Protein backbone atom coordinates (compact mmCIF):
# COMPACT_ATOMS: atom_id res chain seq x y z
CA UNK A 1 0.00 0.00 0.00
CA UNK A 2 1.58 3.27 -1.14
CA UNK A 3 0.79 6.53 0.64
CA UNK A 4 0.48 9.69 -1.43
CA UNK A 5 2.17 12.68 0.15
CA UNK A 6 4.44 15.51 -0.81
CA UNK A 7 6.57 15.03 2.33
CA UNK A 8 8.58 11.78 2.45
CA UNK A 9 8.78 12.01 6.26
CA UNK A 10 5.01 12.12 6.64
CA UNK A 11 4.47 8.60 5.36
CA UNK A 12 6.59 7.19 8.18
CA UNK A 13 4.76 9.02 10.99
CA UNK A 14 1.19 9.73 9.85
CA UNK A 15 -1.49 7.09 9.25
CA UNK A 16 -2.80 7.28 5.68
CA UNK A 17 -6.38 8.39 6.22
CA UNK A 18 -6.81 11.54 4.12
CA UNK A 19 -8.21 15.04 4.64
CA UNK A 20 -11.87 13.92 4.54
CA UNK A 21 -11.51 11.60 7.53
CA UNK A 22 -14.71 11.85 9.56
CA UNK A 23 -16.91 12.81 6.60
CA UNK A 24 -19.74 10.33 6.03
CA UNK A 25 -21.01 9.69 2.50
CA UNK A 26 -23.92 7.57 1.29
CA UNK A 27 -23.66 6.41 -2.32
CA UNK A 28 -26.76 4.98 -3.94
CA UNK A 29 -25.21 2.44 -6.29
CA UNK A 30 -25.17 3.21 -10.00
CA UNK A 31 -22.73 3.18 -12.90
CA UNK A 32 -20.32 5.67 -14.44
CA UNK A 33 -19.58 9.05 -12.89
CA UNK A 34 -21.39 8.52 -9.56
CA UNK A 35 -19.24 5.59 -8.38
CA UNK A 36 -16.06 7.33 -9.54
CA UNK A 37 -16.98 10.49 -7.62
CA UNK A 38 -17.67 8.41 -4.52
CA UNK A 39 -14.33 6.62 -4.98
CA UNK A 40 -12.54 9.96 -5.07
CA UNK A 41 -14.22 11.00 -1.81
CA UNK A 42 -13.29 7.62 -0.31
CA UNK A 43 -9.69 7.95 -1.51
CA UNK A 44 -9.57 11.31 0.29
CA UNK A 45 -10.55 9.61 3.53
CA UNK A 46 -14.34 9.83 3.69
CA UNK A 47 -16.31 6.90 5.11
CA UNK A 48 -18.27 6.03 1.97
CA UNK A 49 -21.11 3.54 2.37
CA UNK A 50 -22.36 2.24 -0.97
CA UNK A 51 -25.99 1.12 -0.93
CA UNK A 52 -26.01 -1.81 -3.35
CA UNK A 53 -29.19 -3.39 -4.62
CA UNK A 54 -29.79 -7.10 -5.12
CA UNK A 55 -28.57 -8.13 -8.55
CA UNK A 56 -26.02 -5.33 -8.92
CA UNK A 57 -26.03 -2.26 -11.19
CA UNK A 58 -26.19 -4.16 -14.46
CA UNK A 59 -22.69 -3.85 -15.96
CA UNK A 60 -21.75 -7.44 -15.17
CA UNK A 61 -18.30 -6.55 -13.77
CA UNK A 62 -17.04 -8.88 -11.06
CA UNK A 63 -17.26 -6.78 -7.86
CA UNK A 64 -13.82 -8.06 -6.89
CA UNK A 65 -12.33 -6.18 -9.85
CA UNK A 66 -14.40 -2.98 -9.74
CA UNK A 67 -11.68 -0.65 -8.50
CA UNK A 68 -14.07 2.30 -8.35
CA UNK A 69 -15.46 0.63 -5.21
CA UNK A 70 -12.13 0.64 -3.36
CA UNK A 71 -11.91 2.31 0.06
CA UNK A 72 -15.70 1.97 0.45
CA UNK A 73 -18.04 -0.18 2.50
CA UNK A 74 -21.20 -1.78 1.13
CA UNK A 75 -24.65 -2.52 2.49
CA UNK A 76 -27.40 -4.32 0.58
CA UNK A 77 -30.81 -2.65 0.43
CA UNK A 78 -33.71 -3.34 -1.91
CA UNK A 79 -35.42 0.03 -2.21
CA UNK A 80 -38.52 -1.70 -3.55
CA UNK A 81 -38.99 -3.59 -0.28
CA UNK A 82 -41.41 -1.94 2.16
CA UNK A 83 -38.63 -1.16 4.64
CA UNK A 84 -35.98 -0.32 2.01
CA UNK A 85 -36.46 3.47 1.89
CA UNK A 86 -36.50 3.71 5.70
CA UNK A 87 -33.15 1.96 5.91
CA UNK A 88 -31.61 4.43 3.45
CA UNK A 89 -33.19 7.37 5.29
CA UNK A 90 -31.59 6.06 8.47
CA UNK A 91 -28.20 6.33 6.78
CA UNK A 92 -29.01 9.77 5.35
CA UNK A 93 -29.82 10.98 8.86
CA UNK A 94 -26.23 10.19 9.88
CA UNK A 95 -24.48 11.32 6.69
CA UNK A 96 -22.84 14.54 5.54
CA UNK A 97 -23.24 13.82 1.81
CA UNK A 98 -25.51 11.58 -0.25
CA UNK A 99 -24.83 10.83 -3.93
CA UNK A 100 -27.34 9.38 -6.37
CA UNK A 101 -27.21 8.94 -10.13
CA UNK A 102 -30.75 8.00 -11.09
CA UNK A 103 -32.78 9.64 -13.83
CA UNK A 104 -34.69 12.70 -12.59
CA UNK A 105 -37.66 11.70 -10.45
CA UNK A 106 -36.57 8.12 -9.75
CA UNK A 107 -35.15 8.82 -6.27
CA UNK A 108 -38.40 10.62 -5.40
CA UNK A 109 -40.48 7.64 -6.55
CA UNK A 110 -38.33 5.33 -4.46
CA UNK A 111 -38.85 7.48 -1.38
CA UNK A 112 -35.23 8.62 -1.02
CA UNK A 113 -35.30 11.97 -2.83
CA UNK A 114 -34.00 15.24 -1.40
CA UNK A 115 -37.27 15.96 0.44
CA UNK A 116 -37.42 12.99 2.82
CA UNK A 117 -33.62 12.78 3.15
CA UNK A 118 -33.21 16.42 4.13
CA UNK A 119 -36.30 16.26 6.36
CA UNK A 120 -34.34 13.69 8.40
CA UNK A 121 -31.10 15.68 8.14
CA UNK A 122 -31.30 19.40 7.25
CA UNK A 123 -27.50 19.60 7.07
CA UNK A 124 -27.30 16.92 4.38
CA UNK A 125 -25.67 17.75 1.04
CA UNK A 126 -27.64 15.82 -1.60
CA UNK A 127 -25.56 15.31 -4.75
CA UNK A 128 -27.35 14.40 -7.97
CA UNK A 129 -25.30 13.04 -10.87
CA UNK A 130 -26.90 12.82 -14.31
CA UNK A 131 -25.89 13.22 -17.91
CA UNK A 132 -28.50 15.74 -19.03
CA UNK A 133 -29.28 17.40 -15.68
CA UNK A 134 -32.40 17.61 -13.53
CA UNK A 135 -34.41 19.68 -16.01
CA UNK A 136 -34.53 20.50 -19.73
CA UNK A 137 -36.02 18.75 -22.79
CA UNK A 138 -33.60 15.80 -22.57
CA UNK A 139 -33.63 15.38 -18.78
CA UNK A 140 -35.69 12.18 -18.83
CA UNK A 141 -33.87 10.64 -21.78
CA UNK A 142 -31.32 7.83 -21.57
CA UNK A 143 -27.77 8.67 -22.54
CA UNK A 144 -24.07 7.90 -22.24
CA UNK A 145 -20.82 9.82 -22.18
CA UNK A 146 -20.38 10.02 -25.93
CA UNK A 147 -23.77 11.67 -26.45
CA UNK A 148 -23.21 14.21 -23.69
CA UNK A 149 -19.85 15.36 -25.03
CA UNK A 150 -21.23 15.38 -28.58
CA UNK A 151 -23.93 17.88 -27.65
CA UNK A 152 -21.55 20.24 -25.83
CA UNK A 153 -19.16 20.61 -28.78
CA UNK A 154 -16.34 18.82 -26.94
CA UNK A 155 -16.41 15.67 -29.06
CA UNK A 156 -16.29 17.79 -32.21
CA UNK A 157 -12.91 19.13 -31.12
CA UNK A 158 -11.20 15.75 -31.29
CA UNK A 159 -9.62 13.85 -34.13
CA UNK A 160 -8.62 13.99 -37.76
CA UNK A 161 -10.87 16.32 -39.79
CA UNK A 162 -11.15 13.68 -42.51
CA UNK A 163 -12.50 11.01 -40.15
CA UNK A 164 -15.33 10.78 -37.62
CA UNK A 165 -14.39 12.04 -34.14
CA UNK A 166 -13.01 9.16 -32.04
CA UNK A 167 -14.58 8.14 -28.72
CA UNK A 168 -12.20 9.23 -25.91
CA UNK A 169 -13.25 6.32 -23.64
CA UNK A 170 -15.50 7.86 -20.96
CA UNK A 171 -12.82 10.09 -19.47
CA UNK A 172 -13.88 13.44 -20.88
CA UNK A 173 -17.61 13.34 -20.12
CA UNK A 174 -18.36 10.92 -17.31
CA UNK A 175 -15.27 11.53 -15.24
CA UNK A 176 -13.93 14.99 -16.08
CA UNK A 177 -17.22 16.73 -16.85
CA UNK A 178 -19.25 14.62 -14.41
CA UNK A 179 -17.45 13.07 -11.43
CA UNK A 180 -14.99 15.86 -10.79
CA UNK A 181 -17.67 18.55 -10.94
CA UNK A 182 -19.89 16.55 -8.60
CA UNK A 183 -17.04 16.24 -6.09
CA UNK A 184 -16.24 19.96 -6.29
CA UNK A 185 -19.94 20.72 -5.87
CA UNK A 186 -20.63 18.52 -2.86
CA UNK A 187 -17.46 19.64 -1.06
CA UNK A 188 -18.34 23.30 -1.65
CA UNK A 189 -21.86 22.63 -0.38
CA UNK A 190 -20.44 20.76 2.63
CA UNK A 191 -18.34 23.82 3.47
CA UNK A 192 -21.51 25.93 3.29
CA UNK A 193 -23.46 23.45 5.41
CA UNK A 194 -20.84 23.45 8.13
CA UNK A 195 -20.79 27.26 8.14
CA UNK A 196 -24.57 27.73 8.15
CA UNK A 197 -26.07 24.47 9.40
CA UNK A 198 -28.07 24.09 6.19
CA UNK A 199 -27.44 21.59 3.41
CA UNK A 200 -28.57 21.84 -0.19
CA UNK A 201 -29.08 19.91 -3.42
CA UNK A 202 -26.22 19.83 -5.95
CA UNK A 203 -27.29 19.26 -9.56
CA UNK A 204 -24.20 17.96 -11.38
CA UNK A 205 -24.79 17.26 -15.07
CA UNK A 206 -22.17 15.88 -17.45
CA UNK A 207 -23.30 18.34 -20.13
CA UNK A 208 -22.76 21.29 -17.77
CA UNK A 209 -19.32 20.18 -16.60
CA UNK A 210 -18.09 19.24 -20.06
CA UNK A 211 -19.26 22.57 -21.49
CA UNK A 212 -17.46 24.32 -18.63
CA UNK A 213 -14.24 22.54 -19.59
CA UNK A 214 -14.34 24.29 -22.98
CA UNK A 215 -14.37 27.80 -21.47
CA UNK A 216 -10.88 28.76 -22.68
CA UNK A 217 -11.65 27.60 -26.21
CA UNK A 218 -14.84 29.67 -26.32
CA UNK A 219 -12.73 32.67 -25.39
CA UNK A 220 -10.24 31.90 -28.13
CA UNK A 221 -13.11 31.43 -30.59
CA UNK A 222 -14.56 34.81 -29.69
CA UNK A 223 -11.14 36.43 -30.07
CA UNK A 224 -10.64 34.92 -33.51
CA UNK A 225 -7.82 32.65 -32.35
CA UNK A 226 -9.73 29.37 -32.78
CA UNK A 227 -11.42 27.97 -35.87
CA UNK A 228 -14.66 26.13 -35.18
CA UNK A 229 -13.56 22.95 -36.96
CA UNK A 230 -11.31 20.01 -36.16
CA UNK A 231 -7.65 19.80 -37.07
CA UNK A 232 -7.19 23.50 -37.79
CA UNK A 233 -5.90 24.85 -34.49
CA UNK A 234 -2.91 24.93 -32.22
CA UNK A 235 -4.18 22.37 -29.68
CA UNK A 236 -6.39 20.05 -31.72
CA UNK A 237 -3.82 18.32 -33.93
CA UNK A 238 -3.92 20.91 -36.68
CA UNK A 239 -0.49 22.15 -35.68
CA UNK A 240 2.36 19.79 -36.75
CA UNK A 241 4.35 20.41 -33.58
CA UNK A 242 1.44 19.50 -31.27
CA UNK A 243 0.18 16.03 -32.07
CA UNK A 244 1.12 12.37 -32.44
CA UNK A 245 3.26 10.48 -34.93
CA UNK A 246 3.71 6.83 -35.85
CA UNK A 247 7.12 5.24 -35.31
CA UNK A 248 8.91 2.41 -37.13
CA UNK A 249 7.33 -0.27 -34.93
CA UNK A 250 3.76 0.94 -35.40
CA UNK A 251 3.66 2.69 -32.04
CA UNK A 252 3.38 6.41 -31.44
CA UNK A 253 5.13 9.48 -30.08
CA UNK A 254 3.41 12.58 -28.68
CA UNK A 255 4.85 16.01 -29.48
CA UNK A 256 3.98 19.24 -27.67
CA UNK A 257 6.80 21.57 -28.70
CA UNK A 258 4.72 24.77 -28.74
CA UNK A 259 7.18 27.36 -27.42
CA UNK A 260 10.01 28.41 -29.72
CA UNK A 261 12.84 27.28 -27.44
CA UNK A 262 11.24 23.85 -27.01
CA UNK A 263 10.57 23.62 -30.73
CA UNK A 264 14.20 24.43 -31.55
CA UNK A 265 15.40 21.60 -29.33
CA UNK A 266 12.77 19.29 -30.81
CA UNK A 267 14.01 19.87 -34.36
CA UNK A 268 17.62 19.52 -33.27
CA UNK A 269 17.04 16.17 -31.55
CA UNK A 270 14.85 15.00 -34.42
CA UNK A 271 17.67 15.80 -36.84
CA UNK A 272 15.83 18.09 -39.28
CA UNK A 273 16.73 21.54 -37.91
CA UNK A 274 18.43 22.55 -41.16
CA UNK A 275 15.78 21.24 -43.55
CA UNK A 276 12.41 21.73 -41.86
CA UNK A 277 9.95 24.23 -43.41
CA UNK A 278 9.24 27.33 -41.29
CA UNK A 279 6.86 26.73 -38.40
CA UNK A 280 5.23 30.17 -38.53
CA UNK A 281 3.70 29.67 -41.99
CA UNK A 282 0.46 27.63 -41.66
CA UNK A 283 0.41 27.29 -45.44
CA UNK A 284 3.45 25.01 -45.10
CA UNK A 285 2.24 23.05 -42.07
CA UNK A 286 1.34 20.05 -44.24
CA UNK A 287 4.89 20.02 -45.60
CA UNK A 288 6.32 20.33 -42.09
CA UNK A 289 4.09 17.55 -40.81
CA UNK A 290 5.24 15.24 -43.60
CA UNK A 291 8.90 15.93 -42.78
CA UNK A 292 8.38 15.21 -39.08
CA UNK A 293 6.34 12.09 -39.83
CA UNK A 294 8.95 10.72 -42.19
CA UNK A 295 11.69 11.20 -39.63
CA UNK A 296 9.76 9.52 -36.82
CA UNK A 297 9.15 6.48 -39.01
CA UNK A 298 12.89 5.79 -39.12
CA UNK A 299 13.14 4.55 -35.51
CA UNK A 300 11.03 2.69 -32.95
CA UNK A 301 8.98 4.46 -30.31
CA UNK A 302 11.35 3.53 -27.50
CA UNK A 303 14.40 4.58 -29.52
CA UNK A 304 12.89 8.03 -30.00
CA UNK A 305 11.87 8.16 -26.34
CA UNK A 306 15.53 7.65 -25.46
CA UNK A 307 16.58 10.46 -27.83
CA UNK A 308 14.25 12.93 -26.12
CA UNK A 309 14.48 11.61 -22.57
CA UNK A 310 16.86 14.22 -21.14
CA UNK A 311 15.69 17.43 -22.81
CA UNK A 312 12.90 20.01 -22.88
CA UNK A 313 11.58 19.22 -26.34
CA UNK A 314 8.22 18.17 -24.83
CA UNK A 315 8.16 14.75 -26.48
CA UNK A 316 6.79 11.60 -24.82
CA UNK A 317 6.08 8.01 -25.85
CA UNK A 318 2.40 7.07 -26.09
CA UNK A 319 2.12 4.25 -23.55
CA UNK A 320 -0.60 1.65 -23.03
CA UNK A 321 -2.44 1.17 -19.74
CA UNK A 322 -0.23 -1.80 -19.01
CA UNK A 323 2.99 0.05 -19.79
CA UNK A 324 2.26 3.26 -17.88
CA UNK A 325 2.96 1.98 -14.32
CA UNK A 326 6.47 0.95 -15.36
CA UNK A 327 7.59 4.32 -16.71
CA UNK A 328 10.52 5.49 -14.53
CA UNK A 329 8.94 8.84 -13.66
CA UNK A 330 5.58 7.37 -12.66
CA UNK A 331 7.30 4.59 -10.75
CA UNK A 332 9.44 7.10 -8.85
CA UNK A 333 6.36 9.09 -7.87
CA UNK A 334 4.33 5.96 -7.02
CA UNK A 335 1.64 7.25 -9.36
CA UNK A 336 0.42 3.66 -9.52
CA UNK A 337 0.17 1.29 -6.61
CA UNK A 338 -0.67 -2.34 -5.98
CA UNK A 339 -3.31 -3.48 -3.53
CA UNK A 340 -4.30 -7.10 -3.17
CA UNK A 341 -2.34 -7.99 -6.29
CA UNK A 342 -4.24 -5.46 -8.43
CA UNK A 343 -2.15 -2.68 -10.01
CA UNK A 344 -4.13 0.55 -10.06
CA UNK A 345 -3.74 4.33 -10.05
CA UNK A 346 -2.93 5.65 -6.59
CA UNK A 347 -5.16 8.28 -4.98
CA UNK A 348 -4.60 11.84 -6.16
CA UNK A 349 -3.80 14.61 -5.42
CA UNK A 350 -1.23 14.42 -2.61
CA UNK A 351 -1.36 15.99 0.85
CA UNK A 352 1.57 16.83 3.13
CA UNK A 353 -0.31 16.52 6.43
CA UNK A 354 -3.10 14.05 5.63
CA UNK A 355 -1.72 11.45 3.21
CA UNK A 356 -4.07 9.15 1.35
CA UNK A 357 -3.80 5.51 0.34
CA UNK A 358 -5.69 2.55 -1.06
CA UNK A 359 -6.83 1.26 2.31
CA UNK A 360 -9.17 -1.50 1.21
CA UNK A 361 -10.02 -3.35 -1.98
CA UNK A 362 -13.35 -3.15 -3.80
CA UNK A 363 -16.33 -3.37 -1.45
CA UNK A 364 -18.33 -6.57 -1.87
CA UNK A 365 -22.09 -5.98 -2.09
CA UNK A 366 -23.62 -6.21 1.38
CA UNK A 367 -20.44 -7.35 3.09
CA UNK A 368 -20.31 -4.46 5.57
CA UNK A 369 -23.94 -4.17 6.64
CA UNK A 370 -23.38 -5.25 10.24
CA UNK A 371 -20.33 -3.03 10.72
CA UNK A 372 -21.98 0.05 9.19
CA UNK A 373 -25.13 -0.45 11.28
CA UNK A 374 -22.93 -0.45 14.38
CA UNK A 375 -20.54 2.34 13.40
CA UNK A 376 -23.24 4.71 12.15
CA UNK A 377 -25.70 3.70 14.89
CA UNK A 378 -28.42 2.67 12.43
CA UNK A 379 -29.74 -0.60 13.93
CA UNK A 380 -32.62 -0.83 11.43
CA UNK A 381 -30.02 -1.29 8.69
CA UNK A 382 -29.17 -4.74 10.06
CA UNK A 383 -32.28 -6.25 11.68
CA UNK A 384 -31.85 -9.29 13.93
CA UNK A 385 -31.15 -12.47 11.99
CA UNK A 386 -32.02 -15.66 13.90
CA UNK A 387 -29.94 -17.79 11.55
CA UNK A 388 -26.84 -15.67 12.16
CA UNK A 389 -27.38 -15.81 15.91
CA UNK A 390 -27.63 -19.58 15.68
CA UNK A 391 -24.31 -19.67 13.88
CA UNK A 392 -25.79 -21.00 10.64
XYZ file of N, CA and C in Angstrom, residues 266-390:
375
model
N 13.466 20.406 -30.173
C 12.767 19.293 -30.810
C 13.342 19.019 -32.199
N 13.471 20.063 -33.015
C 14.014 19.873 -34.362
C 15.451 19.396 -34.325
N 16.210 19.920 -33.376
C 17.616 19.523 -33.275
C 17.734 18.040 -32.936
N 16.980 17.582 -31.930
C 17.038 16.171 -31.552
C 16.455 15.276 -32.650
N 15.461 15.774 -33.352
C 14.854 14.998 -34.421
C 15.786 14.876 -35.624
N 16.675 15.860 -35.767
C 17.665 15.804 -36.840
C 17.234 16.476 -38.129
N 16.268 17.412 -38.050
C 15.830 18.089 -39.281
C 15.864 19.612 -39.110
N 16.691 20.092 -38.186
C 16.732 21.535 -37.913
C 17.119 22.351 -39.144
N 17.944 21.796 -40.002
C 18.429 22.549 -41.165
C 17.534 22.420 -42.388
N 16.586 21.491 -42.344
C 15.783 21.238 -43.547
C 14.286 21.458 -43.349
N 13.843 21.625 -42.122
C 12.407 21.728 -41.863
C 11.837 23.031 -42.402
N 10.634 23.000 -42.979
C 9.954 24.226 -43.412
C 9.674 25.125 -42.205
N 9.469 26.416 -42.414
C 9.236 27.333 -41.289
C 7.953 26.993 -40.539
N 8.013 27.077 -39.221
C 6.864 26.727 -38.399
C 5.796 27.822 -38.372
N 6.154 29.047 -38.654
C 5.232 30.173 -38.532
C 4.372 30.394 -39.769
N 4.481 29.526 -40.761
C 3.703 29.666 -41.988
C 2.707 28.513 -42.078
N 1.444 28.721 -41.619
C 0.455 27.629 -41.661
C 0.266 27.042 -43.052
N 0.559 27.814 -44.081
C 0.413 27.291 -45.442
C 1.395 26.153 -45.706
N 2.458 26.071 -44.901
C 3.448 25.012 -45.102
C 3.407 23.964 -43.979
N 2.340 24.018 -43.154
C 2.242 23.053 -42.068
C 2.129 21.619 -42.597
N 1.449 21.405 -43.686
C 1.342 20.050 -44.237
C 2.713 19.522 -44.638
N 3.528 20.398 -45.219
C 4.892 20.023 -45.596
C 5.737 19.724 -44.369
N 5.579 20.546 -43.326
C 6.322 20.334 -42.087
C 5.886 19.035 -41.420
N 4.590 18.785 -41.410
C 4.091 17.553 -40.809
C 4.658 16.320 -41.525
N 4.723 16.370 -42.834
C 5.243 15.242 -43.600
C 6.713 14.998 -43.278
N 7.478 16.074 -43.109
C 8.902 15.931 -42.782
C 9.090 15.314 -41.404
N 8.289 15.771 -40.441
C 8.376 15.215 -39.082
C 7.951 13.754 -39.085
N 6.855 13.463 -39.782
C 6.343 12.088 -39.826
C 7.355 11.128 -40.456
N 7.978 11.576 -41.519
C 8.952 10.718 -42.192
C 10.135 10.416 -41.284
N 10.551 11.405 -40.541
C 11.688 11.202 -39.634
C 11.336 10.255 -38.497
N 10.149 10.398 -37.918
C 9.755 9.524 -36.816
C 9.624 8.074 -37.272
N 9.301 7.851 -38.530
C 9.146 6.476 -39.010
C 10.471 5.751 -39.202
N 11.587 6.429 -38.942
C 12.892 5.786 -39.119
C 13.360 5.031 -37.885
N 12.722 5.226 -36.747
C 13.137 4.546 -35.513
C 11.894 4.076 -34.751
N 12.129 3.190 -33.780
C 11.030 2.693 -32.951
C 10.623 3.750 -31.929
N 9.465 3.539 -31.342
C 8.984 4.461 -30.305
C 9.982 4.600 -29.165
N 10.462 3.470 -28.655
C 11.352 3.525 -27.499
C 12.705 4.133 -27.852
N 13.149 3.939 -29.090
C 14.398 4.576 -29.516
C 14.238 6.093 -29.522
N 13.122 6.586 -30.027
C 12.887 8.033 -30.001
C 12.694 8.543 -28.576
N 12.042 7.749 -27.739
C 11.871 8.160 -26.343
C 13.235 8.365 -25.678
N 14.188 7.501 -26.013
C 15.532 7.654 -25.456
C 16.217 8.911 -25.980
N 15.977 9.247 -27.246
C 16.575 10.456 -27.826
C 16.103 11.702 -27.089
N 14.840 11.733 -26.717
C 14.249 12.935 -26.121
C 14.155 12.877 -24.593
N 14.704 11.841 -23.993
C 14.478 11.614 -22.568
C 15.045 12.700 -21.674
N 16.166 13.296 -22.044
C 16.861 14.218 -21.135
C 16.838 15.656 -21.630
N 15.734 16.067 -22.278
C 15.693 17.430 -22.807
C 14.294 18.018 -22.661
N 14.171 19.294 -23.002
C 12.900 20.011 -22.880
C 12.189 20.163 -24.216
N 12.252 19.148 -25.049
C 11.583 19.223 -26.343
C 10.091 18.900 -26.240
N 9.636 18.490 -25.055
C 8.215 18.173 -24.828
C 7.740 17.039 -25.730
N 8.489 15.940 -25.704
C 8.161 14.747 -26.483
C 8.035 13.570 -25.521
N 7.010 12.742 -25.713
C 6.791 11.598 -24.824
C 6.278 10.409 -25.621
N 6.638 9.200 -25.193
C 6.077 8.006 -25.845
C 4.609 7.844 -25.456
N 3.795 7.371 -26.390
C 2.396 7.071 -26.094
C 2.347 5.652 -25.528
N 2.086 5.537 -24.230
C 2.119 4.253 -23.547
C 0.723 3.643 -23.452
N 0.664 2.339 -23.281
C -0.599 1.653 -23.028
C -0.884 1.672 -21.526
N -2.101 1.260 -21.154
C -2.443 1.174 -19.737
C -1.490 0.234 -18.998
N -1.119 -0.849 -19.645
C -0.226 -1.803 -19.006
C 1.202 -1.309 -18.882
N 1.621 -0.454 -19.823
C 2.989 0.053 -19.790
C 3.159 1.212 -18.811
N 2.127 2.008 -18.633
C 2.257 3.255 -17.880
C 2.842 3.078 -16.477
N 2.416 2.085 -15.680
C 2.955 1.984 -14.319
C 4.461 1.753 -14.260
N 5.047 1.291 -15.371
C 6.471 0.954 -15.361
C 7.357 2.094 -15.862
N 6.758 3.204 -16.277
C 7.587 4.320 -16.706
C 8.380 4.831 -15.500
N 9.683 5.116 -15.678
C 10.522 5.492 -14.528
C 9.990 6.675 -13.726
N 9.441 7.687 -14.402
C 8.938 8.843 -13.657
C 7.725 8.469 -12.809
N 6.778 7.743 -13.400
C 5.576 7.371 -12.662
C 5.906 6.385 -11.547
N 6.875 5.517 -11.798
C 7.301 4.586 -10.746
C 7.953 5.329 -9.596
N 8.770 6.328 -9.900
C 9.443 7.097 -8.851
C 8.446 7.870 -7.990
N 7.378 8.323 -8.606
C 6.364 9.085 -7.868
C 5.308 8.182 -7.231
N 5.371 6.882 -7.487
C 4.331 5.965 -7.017
C 2.961 6.429 -7.497
N 2.901 6.838 -8.760
C 1.635 7.252 -9.360
C 0.669 6.074 -9.435
N 1.213 4.882 -9.572
C 0.418 3.660 -9.521
C 0.822 2.875 -8.288
N -0.105 2.097 -7.782
C 0.166 1.286 -6.608
C -0.392 -0.107 -6.839
N -0.175 -0.981 -5.894
C -0.674 -2.340 -5.976
C -1.347 -2.670 -4.656
N -2.591 -3.094 -4.741
C -3.311 -3.483 -3.531
C -4.015 -4.806 -3.788
N -3.688 -5.790 -2.992
C -4.295 -7.095 -3.173
C -3.949 -7.751 -4.490
N -2.761 -7.412 -5.029
C -2.340 -7.988 -6.290
C -2.959 -7.330 -7.504
N -3.608 -6.163 -7.317
C -4.240 -5.457 -8.432
C -3.556 -4.116 -8.652
N -2.732 -3.983 -9.704
C -2.146 -2.679 -10.015
C -3.255 -1.679 -10.332
N -3.092 -0.454 -9.869
C -4.130 0.555 -10.061
C -3.557 1.940 -9.803
N -4.196 2.979 -10.354
C -3.743 4.332 -10.050
C -3.873 4.618 -8.554
N -2.885 5.265 -7.999
C -2.931 5.645 -6.591
C -3.841 6.857 -6.421
N -4.335 7.092 -5.211
C -5.157 8.283 -4.978
C -4.415 9.562 -5.342
N -5.151 10.545 -5.796
C -4.598 11.842 -6.164
C -5.626 12.915 -5.796
N -5.182 14.145 -5.487
C -3.800 14.610 -5.417
C -3.147 14.189 -4.104
N -2.009 14.805 -3.775
C -1.227 14.423 -2.607
C -1.293 15.503 -1.537
N -1.213 15.083 -0.286
C -1.358 15.993 0.846
C -0.186 15.805 1.808
N 0.395 16.916 2.262
C 1.574 16.826 3.125
C 1.224 16.411 4.551
N 0.042 16.809 5.049
C -0.305 16.519 6.432
C -1.295 15.372 6.583
N -2.068 15.094 5.543
C -3.100 14.053 5.632
C -2.995 13.115 4.437
N -1.954 12.301 4.381
C -1.721 11.451 3.211
C -2.858 10.464 2.994
N -3.032 10.096 1.733
C -4.073 9.152 1.351
C -3.455 7.832 0.923
N -4.295 6.821 0.763
C -3.801 5.507 0.345
C -4.978 4.660 -0.111
N -4.686 3.585 -0.827
C -5.691 2.555 -1.062
C -5.729 1.705 0.200
N -6.750 1.923 1.003
C -6.828 1.264 2.307
C -7.459 -0.122 2.209
N -8.473 -0.232 1.361
C -9.173 -1.504 1.209
C -9.469 -1.743 -0.257
N -9.658 -2.994 -0.611
C -10.016 -3.348 -1.976
C -11.476 -3.046 -2.255
N -11.961 -3.426 -3.439
C -13.354 -3.149 -3.796
C -14.333 -3.732 -2.789
N -15.308 -2.912 -2.392
C -16.335 -3.367 -1.451
C -17.198 -4.445 -2.098
N -17.449 -5.515 -1.385
C -18.332 -6.565 -1.874
C -19.767 -6.224 -1.476
N -20.711 -6.359 -2.389
C -22.091 -5.976 -2.091
C -22.618 -6.611 -0.801
N -23.014 -5.752 0.136
C -23.620 -6.206 1.378
C -22.669 -6.693 2.442
N -21.379 -6.721 2.162
C -20.436 -7.350 3.087
C -20.262 -6.573 4.387
N -20.615 -5.291 4.407
C -20.308 -4.463 5.574
C -21.552 -4.002 6.321
N -22.678 -4.641 6.052
C -23.943 -4.174 6.636
C -23.884 -4.135 8.159
N -23.412 -5.192 8.777
C -23.379 -5.254 10.241
C -22.462 -4.182 10.815
N -21.280 -4.012 10.203
C -20.325 -3.033 10.722
C -20.841 -1.603 10.562
N -21.465 -1.307 9.413
C -21.982 0.045 9.194
C -23.133 0.335 10.143
N -24.012 -0.639 10.347
C -25.126 -0.451 11.280
C -24.607 -0.102 12.670
N -23.519 -0.728 13.068
C -22.929 -0.450 14.380
C -22.214 0.896 14.388
N -21.364 1.129 13.398
C -20.537 2.337 13.400
C -21.363 3.608 13.226
N -22.410 3.534 12.406
C -23.239 4.709 12.147
C -24.450 4.776 13.090
N -24.589 3.766 13.937
C -25.703 3.700 14.888
C -27.047 3.729 14.147
N -27.178 2.814 13.191
C -28.424 2.670 12.434
C -28.862 1.207 12.560
N -29.421 0.821 13.719
C -29.741 -0.598 13.935
C -30.740 -1.167 12.930
N -31.632 -0.318 12.395
C -32.617 -0.826 11.429
C -31.969 -1.293 10.138
N -30.719 -0.880 9.897
C -30.023 -1.292 8.688
C -29.712 -2.782 8.706
N -29.545 -3.336 9.918
C -29.170 -4.743 10.063
C -30.084 -5.386 11.097
N -31.338 -5.680 10.721
C -32.278 -6.250 11.680
C -31.800 -7.605 12.180
N -32.280 -8.000 13.370
C -31.846 -9.286 13.928
C -32.080 -10.436 12.957
N -31.103 -11.326 12.903
C -31.152 -12.465 11.992
C -31.015 -13.735 12.832
N -32.106 -14.460 13.059
C -32.024 -15.659 13.899
C -31.020 -16.675 13.399
N -30.900 -16.826 12.095
C -29.939 -17.794 11.548
C -28.519 -17.423 11.913
N -28.200 -16.086 11.825
C -26.840 -15.675 12.155
C -26.561 -15.907 13.636
N -27.571 -15.608 14.476
C -27.380 -15.815 15.906
C -27.168 -17.291 16.227
N -27.782 -18.149 15.455
C -27.625 -19.577 15.683
C -26.342 -20.131 15.111
